[in-house]
Amino acid sequence: DIVLTQSPASLAVSLGQRATISCRASESVDSYGNSFMHWYQQKPGQPPKLLIYRASNLESGIPARFSGSGSRTDFTLTINPVEADDVATYYCQQSNEDPFTFGSGTKLEIK
Amino acid sequence: EVQLQQSGAELVKPGASVKLSCTASGFNIKDTYMHWVKQRPEQGLEWIGRIDPANGNTKYDPKFQGKATITADTSSNTAYLQLSSLTSEDTAVYYCARERGYGSRYFDVWGAGTTVTVSS
């Protein structure tokens, strides 16, 4: 299985500042010119919500404050500037190989 | 509006089985894969498996082989997850999710989740 290591496990960021979350895969998640790495936001008591698909594509309706980058094994989710509504846990997910796997999550708080 | 409506919370005894449902509206489940994801209390997300409702083909994470069975009824536009021989380890929220389209391999629509509590 492809193991996804997210860091940090938690971070506190001041309003208006940048938050950066890393996701490292145990092997490449690239195929056919695409990176099969996706990012989700989950607020307490809610299902996950798709933010970024295939590493860098912003899902419709998601603010442009969210962006994704990376390829092969190293990926980053950036939120800039952070707003109060961004308090949540963020997960990366790979779908290059079965079984699909998720990172362990990064909890974002406001400093 | 595209939605996934999941069945209500379940309280089940150890050793029993339970079948959860996920009814789609606004799209036809035959047009894509449907997935199930597990989340234990205060834990992360685990992919259970998927089904192609057009032909019934399934794929599971080996961890859930023998525990989970995914089926679909295209006439009612509903996907199902059956869990067997339940233990406390199965206490979790179970989400169904739509893959955006065949081969997209990411989940753009999620159900609200069904809480399963295993307790005597």
JSON list of C-alpha atoms in Angstrom, two decimals:
[
{"chain": "A", "resi": 1, "resn": "ASP", "atom": "CA", "xyz": [0.00, 0.00, 0.00]},
{"chain": "A", "resi": 2, "resn": "ILE", "atom": "CA", "xyz": [1.10, 3.60, -0.60]},
{"chain": "A", "resi": 3, "resn": "VAL", "atom": "CA", "xyz": [1.64, 5.29, 2.76]},
{"chain": "A", "resi": 4, "resn": "LEU", "atom": "CA", "xyz": [0.95, 9.02, 2.95]},
{"chain": "A", "resi": 5, "resn": "THR", "atom": "CA", "xyz": [2.78, 10.96, 5.66]},
{"chain": "A", "resi": 6, "resn": "GLN", "atom": "CA", "xyz": [1.27, 14.33, 6.45]},
{"chain": "A", "resi": 7, "resn": "SER", "atom": "CA", "xyz": [3.05, 17.06, 8.36]},
{"chain": "A", "resi": 8, "resn": "PRO", "atom": "CA", "xyz": [2.61, 18.76, 10.63]},
{"chain": "A", "resi": 9, "resn": "ALA", "atom": "CA", "xyz": [-0.06, 16.88, 12.59]},
{"chain": "A", "resi": 10, "resn": "SER", "atom": "CA", "xyz": [-1.35, 20.24, 13.76]},
{"chain": "A", "resi": 11, "resn": "LEU", "atom": "CA", "xyz": [-0.56, 23.87, 13.18]},
{"chain": "A", "resi": 12, "resn": "ALA", "atom": "CA", "xyz": [-1.71, 27.21, 14.50]},
{"chain": "A", "resi": 13, "resn": "VAL", "atom": "CA", "xyz": [-1.67, 30.15, 12.11]},
{"chain": "A", "resi": 14, "resn": "SER", "atom": "CA", "xyz": [-2.64, 33.77, 12.61]},
{"chain": "A", "resi": 15, "resn": "LEU", "atom": "CA", "xyz": [-5.51, 35.16, 10.59]},
{"chain": "A", "resi": 16, "resn": "GLY", "atom": "CA", "xyz": [-4.28, 36.53, 7.29]},
{"chain": "A", "resi": 17, "resn": "GLN", "atom": "CA", "xyz": [-1.10, 34.46, 7.31]},
{"chain": "A", "resi": 18, "resn": "ARG", "atom": "CA", "xyz": [-0.10, 31.45, 5.21]},
{"chain": "A", "resi": 19, "resn": "ALA", "atom": "CA", "xyz": [-0.63, 27.81, 6.18]},
{"chain": "A", "resi": 20, "resn": "THR", "atom": "CA", "xyz": [1.38, 25.09, 4.47]},
{"chain": "A", "resi": 21, "resn": "ILE", "atom": "CA", "xyz": [0.61, 21.39, 4.81]},
{"chain": "A", "resi": 22, "resn": "SER", "atom": "CA", "xyz": [2.86, 18.69, 3.41]},
{"chain": "A", "resi": 23, "resn": "CYS", "atom": "CA", "xyz": [1.99, 15.20, 2.20]},
{"chain": "A", "resi": 24, "resn": "ARG", "atom": "CA", "xyz": [4.72, 12.73, 1.29]},
{"chain": "A", "resi": 25, "resn": "ALA", "atom": "CA", "xyz": [3.95, 9.47, -0.47]},
{"chain": "A", "resi": 26, "resn": "SER", "atom": "CA", "xyz": [5.96, 6.28, 0.04]},
{"chain": "A", "resi": 27, "resn": "GLU", "atom": "CA", "xyz": [6.10, 5.91, -3.76]},
{"chain": "A", "resi": 28, "resn": "SER", "atom": "CA", "xyz": [5.18, 7.97, -6.78]},
{"chain": "A", "resi": 29, "resn": "VAL", "atom": "CA", "xyz": [1.49, 8.70, -7.33]},
{"chain": "A", "resi": 30, "resn": "ASP", "atom": "CA", "xyz": [2.03, 9.94, -10.87]},
{"chain": "A", "resi": 31, "resn": "SER", "atom": "CA", "xyz": [0.60, 8.15, -13.89]},
{"chain": "A", "resi": 32, "resn": "TYR", "atom": "CA", "xyz": [-0.28, 9.13, -17.47]},
{"chain": "A", "resi": 33, "resn": "GLY", "atom": "CA", "xyz": [0.90, 12.69, -16.89]},
{"chain": "A", "resi": 34, "resn": "ASN", "atom": "CA", "xyz": [-1.30, 13.18, -13.84]},
{"chain": "A", "resi": 35, "resn": "SER", "atom": "CA", "xyz": [-0.57, 13.23, -10.13]},
{"chain": "A", "resi": 36, "resn": "PHE", "atom": "CA", "xyz": [-3.31, 11.26, -8.39]},
{"chain": "A", "resi": 37, "resn": "MET", "atom": "CA", "xyz": [-3.13, 13.23, -5.16]},
{"chain": "A", "resi": 38, "resn": "HIS", "atom": "CA", "xyz": [-6.16, 15.05, -3.78]},
{"chain": "A", "resi": 39, "resn": "TRP", "atom": "CA", "xyz": [-6.94, 17.23, -0.76]},
{"chain": "A", "resi": 40, "resn": "TYR", "atom": "CA", "xyz": [-10.03, 17.33, 1.44]},
{"chain": "A", "resi": 41, "resn": "GLN", "atom": "CA", "xyz": [-11.19, 19.56, 4.28]},
{"chain": "A", "resi": 42, "resn": "GLN", "atom": "CA", "xyz": [-13.22, 18.12, 7.13]},
{"chain": "A", "resi": 43, "resn": "LYS", "atom": "CA", "xyz": [-14.96, 20.17, 9.80]},
{"chain": "A", "resi": 44, "resn": "PRO", "atom": "CA", "xyz": [-16.26, 18.52, 13.00]},
{"chain": "A", "resi": 45, "resn": "GLY", "atom": "CA", "xyz": [-19.47, 16.59, 12.45]},
{"chain": "A", "resi": 46, "resn": "GLN", "atom": "CA", "xyz": [-19.29, 17.01, 8.67]},
{"chain": "A", "resi": 47, "resn": "PRO", "atom": "CA", "xyz": [-18.16, 14.78, 5.81]},
{"chain": "A", "resi": 48, "resn": "PRO", "atom": "CA", "xyz": [-14.94, 15.60, 3.99]},
{"chain": "A", "resi": 49, "resn": "LYS", "atom": "CA", "xyz": [-15.11, 18.23, 1.27]},
{"chain": "A", "resi": 50, "resn": "LEU", "atom": "CA", "xyz": [-13.02, 18.14, -1.89]},
{"chain": "A", "resi": 51, "resn": "LEU", "atom": "CA", "xyz": [-10.65, 21.11, -2.18]},
{"chain": "A", "resi": 52, "resn": "ILE", "atom": "CA", "xyz": [-7.98, 20.16, -4.72]},
{"chain": "A", "resi": 53, "resn": "TYR", "atom": "CA", "xyz": [-7.92, 17.28, -7.19]},
{"chain": "A", "resi": 54, "resn": "ARG", "atom": "CA", "xyz": [-4.98, 15.87, -9.11]},
{"chain": "A", "resi": 55, "resn": "ALA", "atom": "CA", "xyz": [-2.46, 17.84, -7.08]},
{"chain": "A", "resi": 56, "resn": "SER", "atom": "CA", "xyz": [-3.23, 21.35, -8.28]},
{"chain": "A", "resi": 57, "resn": "ASN", "atom": "CA", "xyz": [-6.77, 21.67, -9.65]},
{"chain": "A", "resi": 58, "resn": "LEU", "atom": "CA", "xyz": [-9.07, 23.84, -7.55]},
{"chain": "A", "resi": 59, "resn": "GLU", "atom": "CA", "xyz": [-12.52, 22.34, -7.10]},
{"chain": "A", "resi": 60, "resn": "SER", "atom": "CA", "xyz": [-15.41, 24.51, -8.24]},
{"chain": "A", "resi": 61, "resn": "GLY", "atom": "CA", "xyz": [-16.70, 26.79, -5.50]},
{"chain": "A", "resi": 62, "resn": "ILE", "atom": "CA", "xyz": [-13.52, 26.58, -3.42]},
{"chain": "A", "resi": 63, "resn": "PRO", "atom": "CA", "xyz": [-11.87, 29.96, -2.72]},
{"chain": "A", "resi": 64, "resn": "ALA", "atom": "CA", "xyz": [-8.67, 30.74, -4.58]},
{"chain": "A", "resi": 65, "resn": "ARG", "atom": "CA", "xyz": [-6.96, 31.07, -1.19]},
{"chain": "A", "resi": 66, "resn": "PHE", "atom": "CA", "xyz": [-6.51, 27.32, -1.43]},
{"chain": "A", "resi": 67, "resn": "SER", "atom": "CA", "xyz": [-3.86, 25.95, -3.77]},
{"chain": "A", "resi": 68, "resn": "GLY", "atom": "CA", "xyz": [-2.05, 22.68, -4.30]},
{"chain": "A", "resi": 69, "resn": "SER", "atom": "CA", "xyz": [1.30, 21.79, -5.78]},
{"chain": "A", "resi": 70, "resn": "GLY", "atom": "CA", "xyz": [3.72, 18.93, -6.14]},
{"chain": "A", "resi": 71, "resn": "SER", "atom": "CA", "xyz": [4.40, 15.80, -8.10]},
{"chain": "A", "resi": 72, "resn": "ARG", "atom": "CA", "xyz": [5.55, 12.21, -7.71]},
{"chain": "A", "resi": 73, "resn": "THR", "atom": "CA", "xyz": [5.99, 11.85, -3.94]},
{"chain": "A", "resi": 74, "resn": "ASP", "atom": "CA", "xyz": [5.92, 15.37, -2.50]},
{"chain": "A", "resi": 75, "resn": "PHE", "atom": "CA", "xyz": [2.81, 17.51, -2.34]},
{"chain": "A", "resi": 76, "resn": "THR", "atom": "CA", "xyz": [1.73, 20.69, -0.60]},
{"chain": "A", "resi": 77, "resn": "LEU", "atom": "CA", "xyz": [-1.58, 22.32, 0.27]},
{"chain": "A", "resi": 78, "resn": "THR", "atom": "CA", "xyz": [-1.32, 26.07, 0.86]},
{"chain": "A", "resi": 79, "resn": "ILE", "atom": "CA", "xyz": [-3.95, 28.32, 2.36]},
{"chain": "A", "resi": 80, "resn": "ASN", "atom": "CA", "xyz": [-3.16, 32.00, 1.94]},
{"chain": "A", "resi": 81, "resn": "PRO", "atom": "CA", "xyz": [-4.49, 34.04, 3.59]},
{"chain": "A", "resi": 82, "resn": "VAL", "atom": "CA", "xyz": [-5.99, 31.91, 6.36]},
{"chain": "A", "resi": 83, "resn": "GLU", "atom": "CA", "xyz": [-9.50, 32.85, 7.46]},
{"chain": "A", "resi": 84, "resn": "ALA", "atom": "CA", "xyz": [-11.41, 31.84, 10.59]},
{"chain": "A", "resi": 85, "resn": "ASP", "atom": "CA", "xyz": [-13.63, 29.52, 8.53]},
{"chain": "A", "resi": 86, "resn": "ASP", "atom": "CA", "xyz": [-10.59, 27.43, 7.57]},
{"chain": "A", "resi": 87, "resn": "VAL", "atom": "CA", "xyz": [-10.38, 25.81, 11.01]},
{"chain": "A", "resi": 88, "resn": "ALA", "atom": "CA", "xyz": [-10.65, 22.13, 10.11]},
{"chain": "A", "resi": 89, "resn": "THR", "atom": "CA", "xyz": [-8.67, 18.95, 9.56]},
{"chain": "A", "resi": 90, "resn": "TYR", "atom": "CA", "xyz": [-7.10, 18.52, 6.13]},
{"chain": "A", "resi": 91, "resn": "TYR", "atom": "CA", "xyz": [-6.42, 15.16, 4.49]},
{"chain": "A", "resi": 92, "resn": "CYS", "atom": "CA", "xyz": [-4.45, 14.17, 1.44]},
{"chain": "A", "resi": 93, "resn": "GLN", "atom": "CA", "xyz": [-5.54, 11.09, -0.51]},
{"chain": "A", "resi": 94, "resn": "GLN", "atom": "CA", "xyz": [-3.83, 9.10, -3.24]},
{"chain": "A", "resi": 95, "resn": "SER", "atom": "CA", "xyz": [-5.64, 7.17, -5.93]},
{"chain": "A", "resi": 96, "resn": "ASN", "atom": "CA", "xyz": [-2.79, 6.10, -8.17]},
{"chain": "A", "resi": 97, "resn": "GLU", "atom": "CA", "xyz": [-2.97, 2.57, -6.83]},
{"chain": "A", "resi": 98, "resn": "ASP", "atom": "CA", "xyz": [-5.47, 0.38, -5.09]},
{"chain": "A", "resi": 99, "resn": "PRO", "atom": "CA", "xyz": [-6.09, 0.49, -2.24]},
{"chain": "A", "resi": 100, "resn": "PHE", "atom": "CA", "xyz": [-6.72, 4.21, -2.14]},
{"chain": "A", "resi": 101, "resn": "THR", "atom": "CA", "xyz": [-5.13, 5.67, 0.99]},
{"chain": "A", "resi": 102, "resn": "PHE", "atom": "CA", "xyz": [-5.42, 8.83, 3.06]},
{"chain": "A", "resi": 103, "resn": "GLY", "atom": "CA", "xyz": [-2.92, 10.77, 5.08]},
{"chain": "A", "resi": 104, "resn": "SER", "atom": "CA", "xyz": [-3.41, 10.93, 8.84]},
{"chain": "A", "resi": 105, "resn": "GLY", "atom": "CA", "xyz": [-4.66, 14.49, 8.73]},
{"chain": "A", "resi": 106, "resn": "THR", "atom": "CA", "xyz": [-3.48, 17.97, 9.74]},
{"chain": "A", "resi": 107, "resn": "LYS", "atom": "CA", "xyz": [-5.53, 19.98, 12.20]},
{"chain": "A", "resi": 108, "resn": "LEU", "atom": "CA", "xyz": [-5.49, 23.71, 11.49]},
{"chain": "A", "resi": 109, "resn": "GLU", "atom": "CA", "xyz": [-6.20, 26.16, 14.30]},
{"chain": "A", "resi": 110, "resn": "ILE", "atom": "CA", "xyz": [-6.12, 29.91, 14.54]},
{"chain": "A", "resi": 111, "resn": "LYS", "atom": "CA", "xyz": [-3.35, 31.40, 16.66]},
{"chain": "B", "resi": 1, "resn": "GLU", "atom": "CA", "xyz": [-28.95, 19.12, -6.88]},
{"chain": "B", "resi": 2, "resn": "VAL", "atom": "CA", "xyz": [-26.50, 16.24, -6.62]},
{"chain": "B", "resi": 3, "resn": "GLN", "atom": "CA", "xyz": [-26.83, 14.54, -3.23]},
{"chain": "B", "resi": 4, "resn": "LEU", "atom": "CA", "xyz": [-26.17, 11.31, -1.40]},
{"chain": "B", "resi": 5, "resn": "GLN", "atom": "CA", "xyz": [-28.70, 10.44, 1.30]},
{"chain": "B", "resi": 6, "resn": "GLN", "atom": "CA", "xyz": [-27.43, 7.91, 3.84]},
{"chain": "B", "resi": 7, "resn": "SER", "atom": "CA", "xyz": [-29.48, 5.75, 6.18]},
{"chain": "B", "resi": 8, "resn": "GLY", "atom": "CA", "xyz": [-29.83, 6.46, 9.88]},
{"chain": "B", "resi": 9, "resn": "ALA", "atom": "CA", "xyz": [-27.61, 5.60, 12.81]},
{"chain": "B", "resi": 10, "resn": "GLU", "atom": "CA", "xyz": [-27.35, 1.96, 13.87]},
{"chain": "B", "resi": 11, "resn": "LEU", "atom": "CA", "xyz": [-26.81, 0.40, 17.29]},
{"chain": "B", "resi": 12, "resn": "VAL", "atom": "CA", "xyz": [-25.89, -3.24, 16.80]},
{"chain": "B", "resi": 13, "resn": "LYS", "atom": "CA", "xyz": [-24.73, -6.09, 19.00]},
{"chain": "B", "resi": 14, "resn": "PRO", "atom": "CA", "xyz": [-21.31, -7.71, 18.65]},
{"chain": "B", "resi": 15, "resn": "GLY", "atom": "CA", "xyz": [-21.36, -10.54, 16.15]},
{"chain": "B", "resi": 16, "resn": "ALA", "atom": "CA", "xyz": [-24.32, -9.12, 14.23]},
{"chain": "B", "resi": 17, "resn": "SER", "atom": "CA", "xyz": [-24.42, -7.71, 10.71]},
{"chain": "B", "resi": 18, "resn": "VAL", "atom": "CA", "xyz": [-25.69, -4.38, 9.43]},
{"chain": "B", "resi": 19, "resn": "LYS", "atom": "CA", "xyz": [-26.53, -3.01, 5.98]},
{"chain": "B", "resi": 20, "resn": "LEU", "atom": "CA", "xyz": [-26.17, 0.69, 5.26]},
{"chain": "B", "resi": 21, "resn": "SER", "atom": "CA", "xyz": [-27.70, 2.49, 2.32]},
{"chain": "B", "resi": 22, "resn": "CYS", "atom": "CA", "xyz": [-26.72, 5.48, 0.22]},
{"chain": "B", "resi": 23, "resn": "THR", "atom": "CA", "xyz": [-29.34, 6.83, -2.19]},
{"chain": "B", "resi": 24, "resn": "ALA", "atom": "CA", "xyz": [-28.23, 9.18, -4.93]},
{"chain": "B", "resi": 25, "resn": "SER", "atom": "CA", "xyz": [-30.21, 12.04, -6.39]},
{"chain": "B", "resi": 26, "resn": "GLY", "atom": "CA", "xyz": [-29.31, 14.39, -9.21]},
{"chain": "B", "resi": 27, "resn": "PHE", "atom": "CA", "xyz": [-27.21, 11.80, -11.00]},
{"chain": "B", "resi": 28, "resn": "ASN", "atom": "CA", "xyz": [-27.29, 8.16, -12.03]},
{"chain": "B", "resi": 29, "resn": "ILE", "atom": "CA", "xyz": [-25.01, 5.86, -10.05]},
{"chain": "B", "resi": 30, "resn": "LYS", "atom": "CA", "xyz": [-24.56, 3.75, -13.20]},
{"chain": "B", "resi": 31, "resn": "ASP", "atom": "CA", "xyz": [-22.45, 6.59, -14.59]},
{"chain": "B", "resi": 32, "resn": "THR", "atom": "CA", "xyz": [-19.58, 6.29, -12.13]},
{"chain": "B", "resi": 33, "resn": "TYR", "atom": "CA", "xyz": [-18.02, 4.37, -9.25]},
{"chain": "B", "resi": 34, "resn": "MET", "atom": "CA", "xyz": [-19.44, 4.60, -5.75]},
{"chain": "B", "resi": 35, "resn": "HIS", "atom": "CA", "xyz": [-17.10, 4.32, -2.77]},
{"chain": "B", "resi": 36, "resn": "TRP", "atom": "CA", "xyz": [-17.32, 3.73, 0.98]},
{"chain": "B", "resi": 37, "resn": "VAL", "atom": "CA", "xyz": [-15.01, 5.29, 3.58]},
{"chain": "B", "resi": 38, "resn": "LYS", "atom": "CA", "xyz": [-14.71, 4.52, 7.31]},
{"chain": "B", "resi": 39, "resn": "GLN", "atom": "CA", "xyz": [-13.85, 6.99, 10.07]},
{"chain": "B", "resi": 40, "resn": "ARG", "atom": "CA", "xyz": [-13.45, 5.80, 13.63]},
{"chain": "B", "resi": 41, "resn": "PRO", "atom": "CA", "xyz": [-14.09, 8.29, 16.46]},
{"chain": "B", "resi": 42, "resn": "GLU", "atom": "CA", "xyz": [-11.43, 11.01, 16.45]},
{"chain": "B", "resi": 43, "resn": "GLN", "atom": "CA", "xyz": [-9.48, 9.09, 13.78]},
{"chain": "B", "resi": 44, "resn": "GLY", "atom": "CA", "xyz": [-8.61, 9.50, 10.13]},
{"chain": "B", "resi": 45, "resn": "LEU", "atom": "CA", "xyz": [-10.23, 8.24, 6.96]},
{"chain": "B", "resi": 46, "resn": "GLU", "atom": "CA", "xyz": [-9.96, 4.69, 5.63]},
{"chain": "B", "resi": 47, "resn": "TRP", "atom": "CA", "xyz": [-11.04, 3.64, 2.16]},
{"chain": "B", "resi": 48, "resn": "ILE", "atom": "CA", "xyz": [-13.13, 0.47, 2.27]},
{"chain": "B", "resi": 49, "resn": "GLY", "atom": "CA", "xyz": [-13.78, -0.13, -1.40]},
{"chain": "B", "resi": 50, "resn": "ARG", "atom": "CA", "xyz": [-15.81, 0.75, -4.48]},
{"chain": "B", "resi": 51, "resn": "ILE", "atom": "CA", "xyz": [-18.44, -0.64, -6.79]},
{"chain": "B", "resi": 52, "resn": "ASP", "atom": "CA", "xyz": [-19.18, -0.10, -10.46]},
{"chain": "B", "resi": 53, "resn": "PRO", "atom": "CA", "xyz": [-22.99, -0.13, -10.32]},
{"chain": "B", "resi": 54, "resn": "ALA", "atom": "CA", "xyz": [-23.21, -0.65, -14.08]},
{"chain": "B", "resi": 55, "resn": "ASN", "atom": "CA", "xyz": [-21.90, -4.22, -13.76]},
{"chain": "B", "resi": 56, "resn": "GLY", "atom": "CA", "xyz": [-21.59, -4.91, -10.02]},
{"chain": "B", "resi": 57, "resn": "ASN", "atom": "CA", "xyz": [-17.81, -5.19, -10.08]},
{"chain": "B", "resi": 58, "resn": "THR", "atom": "CA", "xyz": [-16.20, -4.39, -6.73]},
{"chain": "B", "resi": 59, "resn": "LYS", "atom": "CA", "xyz": [-12.75, -3.68, -5.35]},
{"chain": "B", "resi": 60, "resn": "TYR", "atom": "CA", "xyz": [-11.87, -3.72, -1.66]},
{"chain": "B", "resi": 61, "resn": "ASP", "atom": "CA", "xyz": [-8.97, -2.76, 0.53]},
{"chain": "B", "resi": 62, "resn": "PRO", "atom": "CA", "xyz": [-7.71, -6.20, 1.62]},
{"chain": "B", "resi": 63, "resn": "LYS", "atom": "CA", "xyz": [-8.15, -5.08, 5.24]},
{"chain": "B", "resi": 64, "resn": "PHE", "atom": "CA", "xyz": [-11.92, -5.11, 4.69]},
{"chain": "B", "resi": 65, "resn": "GLN", "atom": "CA", "xyz": [-12.15, -8.30, 2.67]},
{"chain": "B", "resi": 66, "resn": "GLY", "atom": "CA", "xyz": [-14.55, -10.58, 4.51]},
{"chain": "B", "resi": 67, "resn": "LYS", "atom": "CA", "xyz": [-15.81, -7.72, 6.66]},
{"chain": "B", "resi": 68, "resn": "ALA", "atom": "CA", "xyz": [-17.46, -5.46, 4.08]},
{"chain": "B", "resi": 69, "resn": "THR", "atom": "CA", "xyz": [-19.67, -6.22, 1.08]},
{"chain": "B", "resi": 70, "resn": "ILE", "atom": "CA", "xyz": [-20.61, -3.44, -1.32]},
{"chain": "B", "resi": 71, "resn": "THR", "atom": "CA", "xyz": [-23.61, -3.79, -3.59]},
{"chain": "B", "resi": 72, "resn": "ALA", "atom": "CA", "xyz": [-25.79, -1.49, -5.67]},
{"chain": "B", "resi": 73, "resn": "ASP", "atom": "CA", "xyz": [-29.36, -1.37, -6.96]},
{"chain": "B", "resi": 74, "resn": "THR", "atom": "CA", "xyz": [-29.54, 0.75, -10.06]},
{"chain": "B", "resi": 75, "resn": "SER", "atom": "CA", "xyz": [-33.35, 0.67, -10.10]},
{"chain": "B", "resi": 76, "resn": "SER", "atom": "CA", "xyz": [-33.40, 2.62, -6.84]},
{"chain": "B", "resi": 77, "resn": "ASN", "atom": "CA", "xyz": [-30.14, 4.48, -7.52]},
{"chain": "B", "resi": 78, "resn": "THR", "atom": "CA", "xyz": [-28.77, 3.17, -4.21]},
{"chain": "B", "resi": 79, "resn": "ALA", "atom": "CA", "xyz": [-25.46, 1.76, -3.06]},
{"chain": "B", "resi": 80, "resn": "TYR", "atom": "CA", "xyz": [-25.16, -0.46, -0.02]},
{"chain": "B", "resi": 81, "resn": "LEU", "atom": "CA", "xyz": [-22.48, -1.43, 2.48]},
{"chain": "B", "resi": 82, "resn": "GLN", "atom": "CA", "xyz": [-22.96, -4.57, 4.52]},
{"chain": "B", "resi": 83, "resn": "LEU", "atom": "CA", "xyz": [-20.70, -5.17, 7.52]},
{"chain": "B", "resi": 84, "resn": "SER", "atom": "CA", "xyz": [-20.56, -8.59, 9.11]},
{"chain": "B", "resi": 85, "resn": "SER", "atom": "CA", "xyz": [-19.34, -10.16, 12.39]},
{"chain": "B", "resi": 86, "resn": "LEU", "atom": "CA", "xyz": [-19.29, -6.75, 14.00]},
{"chain": "B", "resi": 87, "resn": "THR", "atom": "CA", "xyz": [-16.88, -5.91, 16.82]},
{"chain": "B", "resi": 88, "resn": "SER", "atom": "CA", "xyz": [-16.04, -2.73, 18.71]},
{"chain": "B", "resi": 89, "resn": "GLU", "atom": "CA", "xyz": [-13.43, -2.04, 16.00]},
{"chain": "B", "resi": 90, "resn": "ASP", "atom": "CA", "xyz": [-16.29, -1.48, 13.58]},
{"chain": "B", "resi": 91, "resn": "THR", "atom": "CA", "xyz": [-17.75, 1.39, 15.63]},
{"chain": "B", "resi": 92, "resn": "ALA", "atom": "CA", "xyz": [-17.32, 4.30, 13.24]},
{"chain": "B", "resi": 93, "resn": "VAL", "atom": "CA", "xyz": [-18.95, 6.72, 10.85]},
{"chain": "B", "resi": 94, "resn": "TYR", "atom": "CA", "xyz": [-19.31, 5.27, 7.37]},
{"chain": "B", "resi": 95, "resn": "TYR", "atom": "CA", "xyz": [-19.44, 7.61, 4.40]},
{"chain": "B", "resi": 96, "resn": "CYS", "atom": "CA", "xyz": [-20.46, 6.91, 0.85]},
{"chain": "B", "resi": 97, "resn": "ALA", "atom": "CA", "xyz": [-18.87, 9.04, -1.82]},
{"chain": "B", "resi": 98, "resn": "ARG", "atom": "CA", "xyz": [-19.18, 9.53, -5.55]},
{"chain": "B", "resi": 99, "resn": "GLU", "atom": "CA", "xyz": [-16.22, 9.32, -7.85]},
{"chain": "B", "resi": 100, "resn": "ARG", "atom": "CA", "xyz": [-16.62, 12.31, -10.18]},
{"chain": "B", "resi": 101, "resn": "GLY", "atom": "CA", "xyz": [-16.49, 10.14, -13.27]},
{"chain": "B", "resi": 102, "resn": "TYR", "atom": "CA", "xyz": [-14.96, 6.87, -14.34]},
{"chain": "B", "resi": 103, "resn": "GLY", "atom": "CA", "xyz": [-11.22, 7.19, -13.96]},
{"chain": "B", "resi": 104, "resn": "SER", "atom": "CA", "xyz": [-11.23, 10.50, -12.11]},
{"chain": "B", "resi": 105, "resn": "ARG", "atom": "CA", "xyz": [-10.34, 8.62, -8.94]},
{"chain": "B", "resi": 106, "resn": "TYR", "atom": "CA", "xyz": [-11.37, 11.36, -6.50]},
{"chain": "B", "resi": 107, "resn": "PHE", "atom": "CA", "xyz": [-14.54, 12.00, -4.52]},
{"chain": "B", "resi": 108, "resn": "ASP", "atom": "CA", "xyz": [-16.54, 15.11, -5.30]},
{"chain": "B", "resi": 109, "resn": "VAL", "atom": "CA", "xyz": [-19.80, 14.31, -3.48]},
{"chain": "B", "resi": 110, "resn": "TRP", "atom": "CA", "xyz": [-20.07, 12.75, -0.03]},
{"chain": "B", "resi": 111, "resn": "GLY", "atom": "CA", "xyz": [-22.99, 11.54, 2.04]},
{"chain": "B", "resi": 112, "resn": "ALA", "atom": "CA", "xyz": [-23.47, 12.91, 5.56]},
{"chain": "B", "resi": 113, "resn": "GLY", "atom": "CA", "xyz": [-22.33, 9.63, 7.05]},
{"chain": "B", "resi": 114, "resn": "THR", "atom": "CA", "xyz": [-23.97, 6.83, 9.02]},
{"chain": "B", "resi": 115, "resn": "THR", "atom": "CA", "xyz": [-22.85, 6.21, 12.59]},
{"chain": "B", "resi": 116, "resn": "VAL", "atom": "CA", "xyz": [-22.56, 2.55, 13.52]},
{"chain": "B", "resi": 117, "resn": "THR", "atom": "CA", "xyz": [-22.15, 1.75, 17.21]},
{"chain": "B", "resi": 118, "resn": "VAL", "atom": "CA", "xyz": [-21.33, -1.83, 18.18]},
{"chain": "B", "resi": 119, "resn": "SER", "atom": "CA", "xyz": [-22.28, -2.49, 21.77]},
{"chain": "B", "resi": 120, "resn": "SER", "atom": "CA", "xyz": [-23.99, -5.18, 23.81]}
]
